[in-house]
XYZ file of C-alpha atoms in Angstrom:
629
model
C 130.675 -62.282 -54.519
C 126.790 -62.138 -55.472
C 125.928 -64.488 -58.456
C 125.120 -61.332 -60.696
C 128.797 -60.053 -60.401
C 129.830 -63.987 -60.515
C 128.169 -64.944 -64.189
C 129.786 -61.467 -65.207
C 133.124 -62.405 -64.193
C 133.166 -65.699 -65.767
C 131.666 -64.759 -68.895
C 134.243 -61.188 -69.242
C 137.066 -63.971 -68.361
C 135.984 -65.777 -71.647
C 136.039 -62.879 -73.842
C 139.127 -61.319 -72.318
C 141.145 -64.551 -73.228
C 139.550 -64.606 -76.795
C 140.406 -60.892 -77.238
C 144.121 -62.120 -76.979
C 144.023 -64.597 -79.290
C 142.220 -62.228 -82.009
C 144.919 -59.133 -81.269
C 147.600 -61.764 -81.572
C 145.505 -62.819 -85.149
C 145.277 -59.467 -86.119
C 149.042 -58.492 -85.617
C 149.418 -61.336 -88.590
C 146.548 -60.143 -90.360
C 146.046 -56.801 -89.992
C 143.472 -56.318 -93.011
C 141.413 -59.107 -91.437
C 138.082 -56.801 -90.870
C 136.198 -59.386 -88.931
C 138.706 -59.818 -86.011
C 139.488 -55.935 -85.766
C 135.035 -56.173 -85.399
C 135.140 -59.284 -82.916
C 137.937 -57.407 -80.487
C 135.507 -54.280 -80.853
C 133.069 -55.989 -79.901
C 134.468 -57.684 -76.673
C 135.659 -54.349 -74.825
C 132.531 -53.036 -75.792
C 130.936 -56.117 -74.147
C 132.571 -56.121 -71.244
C 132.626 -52.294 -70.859
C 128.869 -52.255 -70.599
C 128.863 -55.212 -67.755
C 131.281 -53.499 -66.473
C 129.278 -49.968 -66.087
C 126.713 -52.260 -64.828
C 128.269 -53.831 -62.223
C 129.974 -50.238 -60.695
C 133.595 -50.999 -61.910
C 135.347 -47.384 -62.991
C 138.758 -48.906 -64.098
C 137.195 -51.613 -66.590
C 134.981 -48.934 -67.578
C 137.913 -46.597 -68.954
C 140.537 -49.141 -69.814
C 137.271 -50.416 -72.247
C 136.204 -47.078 -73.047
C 139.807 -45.955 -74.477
C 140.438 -49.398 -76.506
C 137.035 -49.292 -77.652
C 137.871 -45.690 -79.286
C 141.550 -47.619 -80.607
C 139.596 -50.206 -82.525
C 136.639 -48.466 -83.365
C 139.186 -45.774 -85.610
C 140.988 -49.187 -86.487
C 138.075 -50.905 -87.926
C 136.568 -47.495 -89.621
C 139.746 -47.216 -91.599
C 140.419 -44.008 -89.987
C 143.676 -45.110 -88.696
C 146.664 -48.169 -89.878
C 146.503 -51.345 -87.856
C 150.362 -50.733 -86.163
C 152.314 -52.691 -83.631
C 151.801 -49.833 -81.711
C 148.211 -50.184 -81.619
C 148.534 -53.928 -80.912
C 150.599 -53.280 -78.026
C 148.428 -51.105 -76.458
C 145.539 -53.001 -77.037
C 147.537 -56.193 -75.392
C 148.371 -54.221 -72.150
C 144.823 -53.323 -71.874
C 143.513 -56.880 -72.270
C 146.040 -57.543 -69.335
C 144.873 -54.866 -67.394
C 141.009 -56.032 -67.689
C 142.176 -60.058 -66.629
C 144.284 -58.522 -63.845
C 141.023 -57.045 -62.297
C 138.963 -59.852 -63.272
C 141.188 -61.968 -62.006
C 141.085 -60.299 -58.650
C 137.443 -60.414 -58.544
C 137.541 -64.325 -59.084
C 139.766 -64.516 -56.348
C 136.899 -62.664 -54.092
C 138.629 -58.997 -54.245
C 135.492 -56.248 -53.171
C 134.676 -54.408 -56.537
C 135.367 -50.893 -54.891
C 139.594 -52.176 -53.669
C 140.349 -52.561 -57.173
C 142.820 -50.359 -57.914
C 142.327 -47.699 -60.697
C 143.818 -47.595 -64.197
C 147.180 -47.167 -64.279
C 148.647 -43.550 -65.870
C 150.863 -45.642 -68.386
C 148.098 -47.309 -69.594
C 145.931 -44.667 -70.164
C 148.741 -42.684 -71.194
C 150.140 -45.572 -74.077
C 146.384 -45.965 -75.305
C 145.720 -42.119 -75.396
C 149.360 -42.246 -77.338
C 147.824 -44.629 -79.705
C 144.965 -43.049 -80.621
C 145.872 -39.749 -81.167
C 149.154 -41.307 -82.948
C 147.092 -42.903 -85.580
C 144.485 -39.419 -85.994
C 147.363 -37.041 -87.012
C 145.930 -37.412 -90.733
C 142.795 -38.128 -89.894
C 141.002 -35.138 -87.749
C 138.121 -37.238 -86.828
C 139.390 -39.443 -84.718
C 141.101 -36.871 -82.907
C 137.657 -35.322 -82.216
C 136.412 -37.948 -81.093
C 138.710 -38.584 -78.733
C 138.316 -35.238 -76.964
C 134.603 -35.543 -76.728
C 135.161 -38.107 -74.788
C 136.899 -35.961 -72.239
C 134.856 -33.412 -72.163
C 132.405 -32.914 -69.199
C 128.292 -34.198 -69.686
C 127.421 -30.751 -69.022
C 129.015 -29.120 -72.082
C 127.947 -31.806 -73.904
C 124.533 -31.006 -73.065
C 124.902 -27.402 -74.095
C 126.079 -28.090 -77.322
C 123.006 -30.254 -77.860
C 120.628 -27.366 -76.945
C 122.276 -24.704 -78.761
C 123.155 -26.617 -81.795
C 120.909 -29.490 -83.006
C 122.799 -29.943 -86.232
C 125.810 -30.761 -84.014
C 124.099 -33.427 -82.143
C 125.827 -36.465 -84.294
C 129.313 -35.097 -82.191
C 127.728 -36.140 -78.992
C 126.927 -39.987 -80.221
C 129.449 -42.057 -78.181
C 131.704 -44.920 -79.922
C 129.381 -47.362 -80.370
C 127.288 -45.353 -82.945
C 123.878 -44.158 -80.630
C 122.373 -41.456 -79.690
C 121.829 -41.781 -76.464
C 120.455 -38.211 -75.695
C 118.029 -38.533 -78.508
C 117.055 -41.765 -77.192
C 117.066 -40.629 -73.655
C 114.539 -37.325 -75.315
C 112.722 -39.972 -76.623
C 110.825 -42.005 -73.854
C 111.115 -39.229 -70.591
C 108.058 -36.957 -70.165
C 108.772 -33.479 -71.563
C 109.632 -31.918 -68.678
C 112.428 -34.240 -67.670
C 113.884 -33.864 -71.563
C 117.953 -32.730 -71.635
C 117.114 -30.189 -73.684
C 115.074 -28.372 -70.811
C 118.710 -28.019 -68.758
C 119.534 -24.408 -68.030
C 122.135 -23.151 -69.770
C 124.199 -20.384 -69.018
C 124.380 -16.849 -71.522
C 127.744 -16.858 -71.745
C 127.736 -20.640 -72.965
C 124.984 -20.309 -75.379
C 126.836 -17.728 -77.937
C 129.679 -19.711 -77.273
C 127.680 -23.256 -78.547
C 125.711 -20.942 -81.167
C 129.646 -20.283 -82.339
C 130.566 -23.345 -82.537
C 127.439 -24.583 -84.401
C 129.030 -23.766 -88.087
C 131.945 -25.885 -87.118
C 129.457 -28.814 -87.107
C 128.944 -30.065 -90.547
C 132.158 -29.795 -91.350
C 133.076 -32.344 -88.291
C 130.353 -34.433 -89.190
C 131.160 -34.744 -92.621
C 133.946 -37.469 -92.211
C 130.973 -39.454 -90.868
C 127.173 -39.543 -92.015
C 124.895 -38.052 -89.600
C 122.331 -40.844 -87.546
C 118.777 -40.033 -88.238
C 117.539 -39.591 -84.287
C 115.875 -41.965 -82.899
C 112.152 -41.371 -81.442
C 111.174 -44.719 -79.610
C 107.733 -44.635 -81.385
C 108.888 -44.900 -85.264
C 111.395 -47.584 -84.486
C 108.458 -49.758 -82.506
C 106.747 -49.189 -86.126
C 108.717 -50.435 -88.122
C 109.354 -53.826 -85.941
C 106.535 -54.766 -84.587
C 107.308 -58.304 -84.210
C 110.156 -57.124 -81.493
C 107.546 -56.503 -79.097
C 106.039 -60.021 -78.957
C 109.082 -62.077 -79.449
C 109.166 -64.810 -77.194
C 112.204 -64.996 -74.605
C 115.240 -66.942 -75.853
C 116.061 -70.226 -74.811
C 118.742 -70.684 -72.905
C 121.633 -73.547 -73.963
C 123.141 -73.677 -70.800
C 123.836 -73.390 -67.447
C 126.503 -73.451 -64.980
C 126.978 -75.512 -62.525
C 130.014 -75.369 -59.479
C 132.572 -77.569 -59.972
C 132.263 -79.052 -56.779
C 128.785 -80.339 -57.286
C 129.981 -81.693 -60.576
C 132.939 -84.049 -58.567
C 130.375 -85.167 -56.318
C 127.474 -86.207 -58.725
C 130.826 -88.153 -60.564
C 131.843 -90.115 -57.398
C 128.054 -91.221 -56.404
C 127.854 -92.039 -59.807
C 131.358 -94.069 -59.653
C 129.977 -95.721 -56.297
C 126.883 -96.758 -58.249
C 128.638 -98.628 -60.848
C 130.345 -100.310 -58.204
C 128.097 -101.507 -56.633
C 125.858 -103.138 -58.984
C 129.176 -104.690 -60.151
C 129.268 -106.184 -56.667
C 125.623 -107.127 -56.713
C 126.050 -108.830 -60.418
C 128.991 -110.992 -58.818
C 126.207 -112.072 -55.522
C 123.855 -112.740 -58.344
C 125.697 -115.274 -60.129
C 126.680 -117.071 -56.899
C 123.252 -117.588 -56.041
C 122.797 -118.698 -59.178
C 124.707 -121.482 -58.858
C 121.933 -122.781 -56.336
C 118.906 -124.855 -57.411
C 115.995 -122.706 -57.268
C 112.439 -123.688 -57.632
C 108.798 -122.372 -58.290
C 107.896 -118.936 -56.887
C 111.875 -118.931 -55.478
C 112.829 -119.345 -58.992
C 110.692 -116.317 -60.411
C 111.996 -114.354 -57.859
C 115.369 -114.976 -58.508
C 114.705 -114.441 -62.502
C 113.057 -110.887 -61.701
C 115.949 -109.587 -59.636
C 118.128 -110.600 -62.747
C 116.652 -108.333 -64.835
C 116.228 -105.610 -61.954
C 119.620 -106.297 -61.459
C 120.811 -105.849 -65.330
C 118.655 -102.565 -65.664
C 120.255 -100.647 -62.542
C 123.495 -101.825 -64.038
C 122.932 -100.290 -67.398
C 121.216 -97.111 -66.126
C 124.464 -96.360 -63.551
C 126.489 -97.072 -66.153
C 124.766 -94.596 -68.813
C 124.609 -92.118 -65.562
C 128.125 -92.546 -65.351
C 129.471 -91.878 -68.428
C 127.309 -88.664 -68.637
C 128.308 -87.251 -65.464
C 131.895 -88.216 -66.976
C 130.905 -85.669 -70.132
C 129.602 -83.017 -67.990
C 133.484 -82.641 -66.643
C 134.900 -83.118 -70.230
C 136.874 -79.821 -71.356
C 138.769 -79.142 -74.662
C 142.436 -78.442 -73.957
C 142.355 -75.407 -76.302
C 140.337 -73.543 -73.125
C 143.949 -74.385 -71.848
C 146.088 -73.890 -74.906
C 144.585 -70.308 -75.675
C 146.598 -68.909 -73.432
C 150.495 -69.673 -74.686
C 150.282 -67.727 -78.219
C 150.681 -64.257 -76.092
C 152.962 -66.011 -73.842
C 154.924 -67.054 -76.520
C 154.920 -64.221 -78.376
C 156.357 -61.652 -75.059
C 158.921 -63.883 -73.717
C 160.077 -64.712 -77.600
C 160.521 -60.421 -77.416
C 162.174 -60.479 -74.132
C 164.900 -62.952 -75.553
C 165.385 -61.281 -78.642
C 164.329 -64.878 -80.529
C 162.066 -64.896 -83.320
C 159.216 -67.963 -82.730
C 155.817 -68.805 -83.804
C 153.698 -71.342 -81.986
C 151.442 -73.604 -83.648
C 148.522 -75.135 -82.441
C 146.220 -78.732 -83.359
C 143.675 -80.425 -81.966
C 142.360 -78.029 -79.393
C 139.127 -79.310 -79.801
C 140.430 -82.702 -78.203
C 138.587 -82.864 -74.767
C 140.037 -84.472 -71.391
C 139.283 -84.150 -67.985
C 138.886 -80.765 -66.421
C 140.700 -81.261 -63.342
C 143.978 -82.355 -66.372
C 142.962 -78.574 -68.227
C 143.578 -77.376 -64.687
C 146.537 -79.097 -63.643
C 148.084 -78.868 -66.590
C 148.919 -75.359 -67.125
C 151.746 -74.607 -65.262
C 153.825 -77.598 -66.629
C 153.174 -76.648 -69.917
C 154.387 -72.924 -69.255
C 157.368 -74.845 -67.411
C 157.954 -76.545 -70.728
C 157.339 -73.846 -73.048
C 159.598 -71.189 -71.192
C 162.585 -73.662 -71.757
C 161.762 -74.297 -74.749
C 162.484 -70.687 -75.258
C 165.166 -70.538 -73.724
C 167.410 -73.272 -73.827
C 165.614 -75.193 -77.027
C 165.061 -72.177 -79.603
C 168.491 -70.933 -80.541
C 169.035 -66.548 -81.318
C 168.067 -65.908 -85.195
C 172.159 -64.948 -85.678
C 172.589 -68.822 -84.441
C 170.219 -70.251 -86.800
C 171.624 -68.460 -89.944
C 175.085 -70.003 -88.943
C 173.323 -73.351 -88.648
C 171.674 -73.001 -91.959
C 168.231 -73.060 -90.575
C 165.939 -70.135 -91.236
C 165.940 -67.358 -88.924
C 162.554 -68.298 -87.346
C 162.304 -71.249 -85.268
C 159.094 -72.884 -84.697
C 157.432 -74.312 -81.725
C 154.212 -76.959 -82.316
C 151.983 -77.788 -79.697
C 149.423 -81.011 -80.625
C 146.795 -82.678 -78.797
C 145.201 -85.620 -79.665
C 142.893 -88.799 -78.481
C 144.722 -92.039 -78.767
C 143.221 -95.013 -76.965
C 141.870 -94.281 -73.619
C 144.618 -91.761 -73.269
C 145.675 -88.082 -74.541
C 148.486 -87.477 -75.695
C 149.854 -83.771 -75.669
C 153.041 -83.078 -77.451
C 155.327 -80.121 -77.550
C 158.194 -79.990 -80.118
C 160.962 -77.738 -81.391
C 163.122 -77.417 -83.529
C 165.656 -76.200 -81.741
C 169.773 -77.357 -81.006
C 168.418 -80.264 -79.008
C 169.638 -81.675 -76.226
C 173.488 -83.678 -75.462
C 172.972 -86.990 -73.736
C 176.587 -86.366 -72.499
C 176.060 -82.619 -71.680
C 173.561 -83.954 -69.337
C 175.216 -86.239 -67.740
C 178.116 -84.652 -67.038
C 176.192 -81.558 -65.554
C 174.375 -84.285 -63.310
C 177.426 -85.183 -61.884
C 178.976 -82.659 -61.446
C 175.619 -81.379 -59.275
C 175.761 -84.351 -57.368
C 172.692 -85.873 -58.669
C 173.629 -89.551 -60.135
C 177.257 -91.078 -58.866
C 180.300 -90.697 -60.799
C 180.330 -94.050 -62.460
C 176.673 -94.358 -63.044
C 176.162 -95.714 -66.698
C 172.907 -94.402 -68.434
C 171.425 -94.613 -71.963
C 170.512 -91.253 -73.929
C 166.976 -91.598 -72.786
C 167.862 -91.800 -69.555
C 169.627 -88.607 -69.922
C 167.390 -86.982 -71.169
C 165.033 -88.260 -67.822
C 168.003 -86.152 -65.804
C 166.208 -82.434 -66.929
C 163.192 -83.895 -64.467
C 165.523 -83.963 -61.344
C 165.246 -81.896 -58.031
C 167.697 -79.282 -58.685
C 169.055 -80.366 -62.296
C 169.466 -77.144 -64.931
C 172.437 -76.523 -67.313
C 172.517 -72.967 -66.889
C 175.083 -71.534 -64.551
C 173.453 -68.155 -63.873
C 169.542 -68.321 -62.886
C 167.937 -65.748 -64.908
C 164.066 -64.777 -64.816
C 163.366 -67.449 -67.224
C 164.840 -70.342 -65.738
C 168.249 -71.922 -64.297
C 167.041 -72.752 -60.981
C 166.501 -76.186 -61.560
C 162.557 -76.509 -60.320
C 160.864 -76.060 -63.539
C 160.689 -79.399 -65.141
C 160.499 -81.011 -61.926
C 157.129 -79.520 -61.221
C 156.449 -80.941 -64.862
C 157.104 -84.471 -63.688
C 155.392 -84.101 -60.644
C 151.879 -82.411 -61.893
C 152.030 -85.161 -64.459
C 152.262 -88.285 -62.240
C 150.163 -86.524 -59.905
C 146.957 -87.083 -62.952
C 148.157 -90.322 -63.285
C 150.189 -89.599 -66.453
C 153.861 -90.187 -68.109
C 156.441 -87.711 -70.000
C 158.768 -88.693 -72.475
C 161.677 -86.923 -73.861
C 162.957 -87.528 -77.260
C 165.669 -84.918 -78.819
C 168.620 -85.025 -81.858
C 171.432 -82.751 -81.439
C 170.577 -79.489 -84.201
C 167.321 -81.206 -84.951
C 164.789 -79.719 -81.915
C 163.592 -81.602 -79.306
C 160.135 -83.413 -78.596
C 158.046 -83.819 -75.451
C 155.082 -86.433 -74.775
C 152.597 -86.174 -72.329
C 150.247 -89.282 -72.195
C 147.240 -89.082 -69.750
C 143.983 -90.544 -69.149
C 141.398 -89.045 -70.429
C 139.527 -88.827 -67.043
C 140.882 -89.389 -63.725
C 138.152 -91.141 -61.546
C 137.444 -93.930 -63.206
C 139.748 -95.793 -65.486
C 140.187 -98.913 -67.713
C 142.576 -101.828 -66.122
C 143.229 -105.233 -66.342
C 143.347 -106.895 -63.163
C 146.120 -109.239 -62.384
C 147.613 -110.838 -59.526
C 151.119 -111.461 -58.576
C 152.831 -112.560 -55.454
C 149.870 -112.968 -53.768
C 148.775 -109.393 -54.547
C 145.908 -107.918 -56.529
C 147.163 -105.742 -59.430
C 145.491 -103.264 -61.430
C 147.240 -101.776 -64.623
C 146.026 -99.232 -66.763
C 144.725 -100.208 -70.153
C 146.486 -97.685 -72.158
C 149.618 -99.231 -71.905
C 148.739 -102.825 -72.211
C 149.108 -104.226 -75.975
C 148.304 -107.953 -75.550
C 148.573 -110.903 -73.466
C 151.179 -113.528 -74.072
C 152.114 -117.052 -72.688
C 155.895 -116.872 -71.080
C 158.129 -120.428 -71.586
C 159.724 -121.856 -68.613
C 163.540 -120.860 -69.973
C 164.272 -117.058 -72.100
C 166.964 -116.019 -73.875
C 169.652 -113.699 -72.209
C 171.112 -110.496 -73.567
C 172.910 -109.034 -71.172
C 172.476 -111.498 -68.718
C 168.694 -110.249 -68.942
C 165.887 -112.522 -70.086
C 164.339 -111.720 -73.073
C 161.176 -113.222 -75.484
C 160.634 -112.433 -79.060
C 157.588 -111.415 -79.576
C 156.258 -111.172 -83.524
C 159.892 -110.918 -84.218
C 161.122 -108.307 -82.199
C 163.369 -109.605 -79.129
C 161.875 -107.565 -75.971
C 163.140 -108.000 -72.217
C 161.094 -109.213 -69.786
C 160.441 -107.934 -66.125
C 159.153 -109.305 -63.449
C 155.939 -107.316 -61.750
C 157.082 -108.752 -57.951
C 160.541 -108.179 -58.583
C 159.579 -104.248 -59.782
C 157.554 -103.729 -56.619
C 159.037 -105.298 -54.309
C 157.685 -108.721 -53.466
C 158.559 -112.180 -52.800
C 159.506 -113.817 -56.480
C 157.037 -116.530 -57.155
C 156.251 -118.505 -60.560
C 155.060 -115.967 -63.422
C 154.352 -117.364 -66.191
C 151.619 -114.646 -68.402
C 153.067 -112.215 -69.891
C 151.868 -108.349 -70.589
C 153.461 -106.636 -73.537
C 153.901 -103.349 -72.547
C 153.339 -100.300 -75.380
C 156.143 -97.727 -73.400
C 158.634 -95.807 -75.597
C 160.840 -98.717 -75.367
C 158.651 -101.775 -75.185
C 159.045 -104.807 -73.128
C 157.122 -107.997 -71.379
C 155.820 -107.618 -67.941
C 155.575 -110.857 -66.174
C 152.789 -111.540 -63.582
C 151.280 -114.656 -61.889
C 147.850 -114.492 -63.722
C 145.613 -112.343 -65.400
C 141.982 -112.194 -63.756
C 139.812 -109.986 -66.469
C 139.456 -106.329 -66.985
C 137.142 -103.714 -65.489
C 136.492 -100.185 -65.048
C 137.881 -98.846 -61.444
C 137.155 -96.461 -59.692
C 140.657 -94.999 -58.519
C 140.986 -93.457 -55.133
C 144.406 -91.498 -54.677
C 146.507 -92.672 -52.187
C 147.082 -89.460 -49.897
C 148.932 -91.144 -46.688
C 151.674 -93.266 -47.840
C 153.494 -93.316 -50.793
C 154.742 -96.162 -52.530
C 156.845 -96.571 -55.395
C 154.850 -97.673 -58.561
C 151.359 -97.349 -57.173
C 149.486 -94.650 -57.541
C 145.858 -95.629 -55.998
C 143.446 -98.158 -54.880
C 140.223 -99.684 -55.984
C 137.805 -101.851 -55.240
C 136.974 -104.766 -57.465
C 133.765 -106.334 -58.584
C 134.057 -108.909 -55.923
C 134.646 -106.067 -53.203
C 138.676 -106.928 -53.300
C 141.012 -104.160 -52.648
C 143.011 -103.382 -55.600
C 146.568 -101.592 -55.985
C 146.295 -99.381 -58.711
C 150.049 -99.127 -61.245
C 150.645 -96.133 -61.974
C 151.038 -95.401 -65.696
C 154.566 -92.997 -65.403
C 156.054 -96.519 -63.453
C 155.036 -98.839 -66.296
C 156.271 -96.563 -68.990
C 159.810 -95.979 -67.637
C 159.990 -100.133 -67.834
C 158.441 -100.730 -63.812
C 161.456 -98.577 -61.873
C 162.452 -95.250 -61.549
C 163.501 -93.325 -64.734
C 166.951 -92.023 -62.777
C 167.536 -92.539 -58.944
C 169.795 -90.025 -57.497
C 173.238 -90.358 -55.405
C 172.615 -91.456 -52.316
C-alpha cells in the first residue's frame, strides 16, 4: 500500500467509526440538525478520497447515502428507522472495504457493492420522496448517463440547476469556467433528435427547480473578486503527524534503557563517593556529578514523553460497542442502552488494542445471560429497559475500566454446581461467593446447555482473563442475585515501565507493583488465628496475613515487614525486607512460565528482579480457582 492510499485509509477509518456513533445519536435524536450535517459530511468526505484514490464501490455506497442524508437534512424527507438502517449497513459496508485495504487487499479485488445494499438505500430514498417529488428527481439524475446530462445543459440553460450533483455545485459551470472555449461542454455535438427532445423538456424546468432555489453559476473570475485574500493565504500548519507504531515501541525501550542506565551509573557514583578524593581528582569527580544528574533528568523527561506519544483515550476503543450493543440487543429481542464515562481517560495503546475483544467477550454476555427479556423485567418489577454502563477512569497508577448491569445477577451456588458437574473443581471443594464468581473465567466453564451464536461454549471469558493478565492487569467480579452484576478491570496505565517496590524474600529479589501496595507495616513475632490462619489488625480491621515465600514457592525464612495489600478483599503480605521503590522497566517473560510472576527487571544496582504480577496479588498471592486434577 503507497502512503497516499495509507493516510486515506486511516483517516476514512476515523470518520467511518464516528459516522456510527452520530447515526446511532441521531436514531435518539432525530431533529438533531447538526449530526444529520456531520454524517453528511463524512460520506461526502470519504466519497471524494475515495473517487480519488480509484475505489468504485466506496464511491456508490457514498454516493447513495450521501443522497439519504442530504433529503434528510433538507427536510425533504422524516428521519425513520428505516433510513437509519440503511445508513448503518452502508457505514458497514465502507469499514468492510477499508478494513480490507488496512489489511493490504489491492484496491481493484475489492469486491463491488452488494445488490441489497444498493437496493435497501435506493428503497430508502425513494421511500421517504413519495410526498416530496424532489428528491425523487434527484435521485434519477443520478442514474442517468453524463451524456444526456450534457444535452440537457446545451439545450436548456434554465435547466442547468437539475444537473448540480448532491453536494450543491455546479460542476459543469465550473468546469465552462476555467477550459479554453473550445474544450467548453457546451461545444459537445448533440444529436437532432435529442435536441427537440431537451428543448421539450426545458418548460418542465422551473417547475423542478422550484422546490429548490436556483445557484447563480459560477465563472472562476467573479468569485477570485470577491476573495482576494484566498489567493495569498499562506499554507496551513499542520498539528500532526503520524508516526508507525513500531518506531514509537522502539524510541520507548531506548528511552527505558536510558533511564536505566543512568540509574546504574548514579549507584557507581555514590560508591566512589565514598572514597577520599583530592584536588584536580576531586573536581573531576564533582563535574561528573552534575553530568551525571543532568543525563538523569533529561532521560527521564525523554522518557515520560516518549511514554505520552503512546498514550490513547479508551473512547478510540469504546466507540465501537454502542452499535454493537444496539444489533445484538435486536437479535435477542432485549431492550438495552449502553452508557458511556470517561472516554477521555488515556492508557497505553498496546491496552486500547488488547483490550477489545475482552470487552466484546464481556459485553455479549452481558447480553445474554446478564440482561433479562423486557416480559422478565415487568414480572420482576424493574422497568422494561435494562441498562448497561461502561466507565473508565484514572485511579493511582492504574485504570480502572468497569462494566455493570443491572441484570438477574449471578448464583454463587448455580456456579458451583455447574462447575462440578463439568468437571472443573472436585466434588467437595468448598469456595466463597467470590470465588464463584472466579469459576465464569475457567477453560470450558458456561451455564448454558445449548451453544448458540452468542455464547455457551465456554471460551469467552476465558480469553477475558487471559488478555487481561497478559497487560499485566486483574478482573474482579462482584454480582447480587436480581440486582445486575459488576465487572473491574484494573491495569497499568502503561506497560513498559512501571512503579514497584522492591523487596526481598527468601533470598530472592521481589518487585511488586505499586498500585496495589497501601502501606508498610511492622509484623510481631506471634498473630492472632482465625481459622487456624494468622491474622494482624491493622487500624482496626483484623486482615490475614500471607507469606510472599510460602505464595511462590520458596524456602520459609523469618518475615517480619509487612505489605498491606489494597485487593478486593484486603490482607498483609509478609516479606523479609523492603529495599526502596523504583521505576522498572518490565521485560515479559516469553519462555517459561511461572505462577505469580509475570516479568523481569533490572534494578538500579544491575540486580535481576522478578516482577509480581498484579492479577496474583489481587486474588490474595494464589490462584483465584485451581481445577480438578
Amino acid at each position: 500500500m503507497d502512503d497516499m492510499l495509507k493516510d486515506f485509509v486511516v483517516e476514512a477509518m476515523d470518520l467511518a467509526v464516528n459516522v456510527e456513533e452520530h447515526l446511532l445519536r441521531l436514531e435518539r435524536d432525530p431533529d438533531n440538525k447538526e449530526t444529520l450535517n456531520a454524517v453528511f459530511r463524512s460520506f461526502h468526505t470519504i466519497k471524494g478520497g475515495a473517487g480519488f484514490m480509484g475505489l468504485p464501490a466506496l464511491v456508490a455506497a457514498c454516493h447513495l447515502t450521501e443522497n439519504l442524508f442530504d433529503a434528510l437534512r433538507t427536510g425533504a424527507a422524516p428521519v425513520t428507522p428505516i433510513a437509519i438502517e440503511a445508513a448503518l449497513q452502508a457505514s458497514g459496508f465502507v469499514a468492510d472495504q477499508l478494513t480490507e485495504l488496512a489489511n493490504g487487499a489491492a484496491p481493484e479485488s475489492l469486491p463491488a457493492m452488494p445488490e441489497e445494499l444498493e437496493h435497501i438505500l435506493t428503497n430508502a430514498i425513494e421511500g421517504k420522496g413519495m410526498d416530496a417529488p424532489a428528491p425523487a428527481a434527484a435521485v434519477a439524475e443520478v442514474a442517468a448517463p453524463v451524456a444526456e446530462v450534457a444535452e440537457v445543459v446545451v439545450a436548456a440553460p434554465t435547466a442547468a440547476v437539475a444537473t448540480a450533483s448532491a453536494d450543491g455545485l455546479d460542476w459543469e459551470a465550473m468546469y465552462n469556467a476555467v477550459v479554453p472555449e473550445g474544450s467548453r461542454v457546451a461545444a459537445a455535438p448533440v444529436s437532432a433528435a435529442a435536441a427537440p427532445a431537451a428543448v421539450a423538456a426545458a418548460p418542465a424546468a422551473p417547475a423542478a427547480a422550484a422546490a429548490k432555489p436556483a445557484a447563480k453559476a459560477w465563472d472562476g473570475a467573479e468569485r477570485r473578486e470577491e476573495r482576494p485574500e484566498v489567493r495569498h493565504a499562506a499554507p496551513v500548519k499542520e498539528d500532526s503527524i503520524r508516526v508507525d507504531a513500531v518506531k514509537l515501541d522502539a524510541l520507548l525501550e531506548v528511552a527505558g534503557e536510558s533511564v536505566q542506565a543512568a540509574n546504574q551509573a548514579a549507584v557507581l557514583l555514590e560508591r566512589l563517593l565514598q572514597f577520599k578524593f583530592e584536588g584536580q581528582a576531586a573536581t573531576l569527580m564533582a563535574t561528573l556529578a552534575e553530568t551525571l544528574e543532568r543525563a538523569s533528568r533529561y532521560s527521564t523527561e525523554l522518557q515520560r514523553a516518549t511514554l505520552a506519544t503512546r498514550m490513547q483515550p479508551v473512547g478510540r476503543l469504546f466507540q465501537k460497542f454502542p452499535r454493537l450493543v444496539r444489533e445484538l440487543a435486536k437479535d435477542l429481542g432485549k431492550d438495552v442502552e449502553l452508557t458511556i464515562e470517561g472516554a477521555e481517560t488515556e492508557v497505553d495503546r498496546v491496552v486500547v488494542d488488547s483490550l477489545y475483544d475482552p470487552l466484546v467477550h464481556m459485553l455479549r454476555n452481558s447480553l445474554d445471560h446478564g440482561v433479562e427479556s423486557p416480559e422478565a423485567r415487568l414480572a420482576a418489577g424493574k422497568p422494561a429497559k435494562s441498562y448497561i454502563s461502561l466507565k473508565a477512569w484514572q485511579e493511582a497508577n492504574s485504570v480502572m475500566i468497569v462494566l455493570q448491569d443491572d441484570g438477574k445477577g449471578m448464583d454463587p451456588v448455580f456456579l458451583r454446581s455447574k462447575a462440578q458437574q463439568k468437571g472443573l473443581i472436585s466434588e467437595n471443594a468448598q469456595l466463597s461467593n467470590d470465588e464463584c464468581f472466579q469459576l465464569v473465567f475457567l477453560p470450558g466453564f458456561s451455564t448454558k446447555e445449548v451453544a448458540s451464536s452468542v455464547s455457551g461454549r465456554g471460551v469467552g471469558m476465558d480469553v477475558v482473563k487471559t488478555a487481561v493478565e497478559k497487560n499485566r492487569g486483574a478482573i474482579h467480579i462482584e454480582s447480587s442475585l436480581g440486582k445486575g452484576t459488576k465487572f473491574a478491570i484494573r491495569l497499568p496505565i502503561e506497560l513498559s515501565i512501571v512503579p514497584t517496590m522492591l523487596v526481598s524474600t527468601s533470598g530472592a529479589a521481589l518487585a511488586l507493583p505499586m498500585a496495589v501496595v497501601q502501606r508498610v507495616v511492622e509484623l510481631p513475632e506471634t498473630f492472632m488465628e482465625v481459622g487456624g490462619a494468622p491474622v494482624l489488625k491493622d487500624q482496626g480491621r483484623p486482615l490475614p496475613v500471607r507469606s510472599l515465600a510460602g505464595s511462590l514457592g520458596y524456602e520459609s525464612c523469618s518475615e517480619r515487614v509487612g505489605i498491606v495489600v489494597a485487593a478486593p478483599q484486603p490482607y498483609i503480605l509478609a516479606v523479609e525486607a523492603v529495599d526502596g521503590t523504583a521505576d522498572l522497566v518490565i521485560k515479559p517473560m516469553t519462555a517459561i512460565t511461572v505462577e505469580g510472576i509475570t516479568g523481569t527487571a533490572r534494578s538500579a544496582e544491575g540486580e535481576l528482579v522478578l516482577v509480581v504480577g498484579l492479577s496474583f496479588l489481587m486474588d490474595g498471592c494464589r490462584g483465584s480457582v485451581r481445577m480438578a486434577a
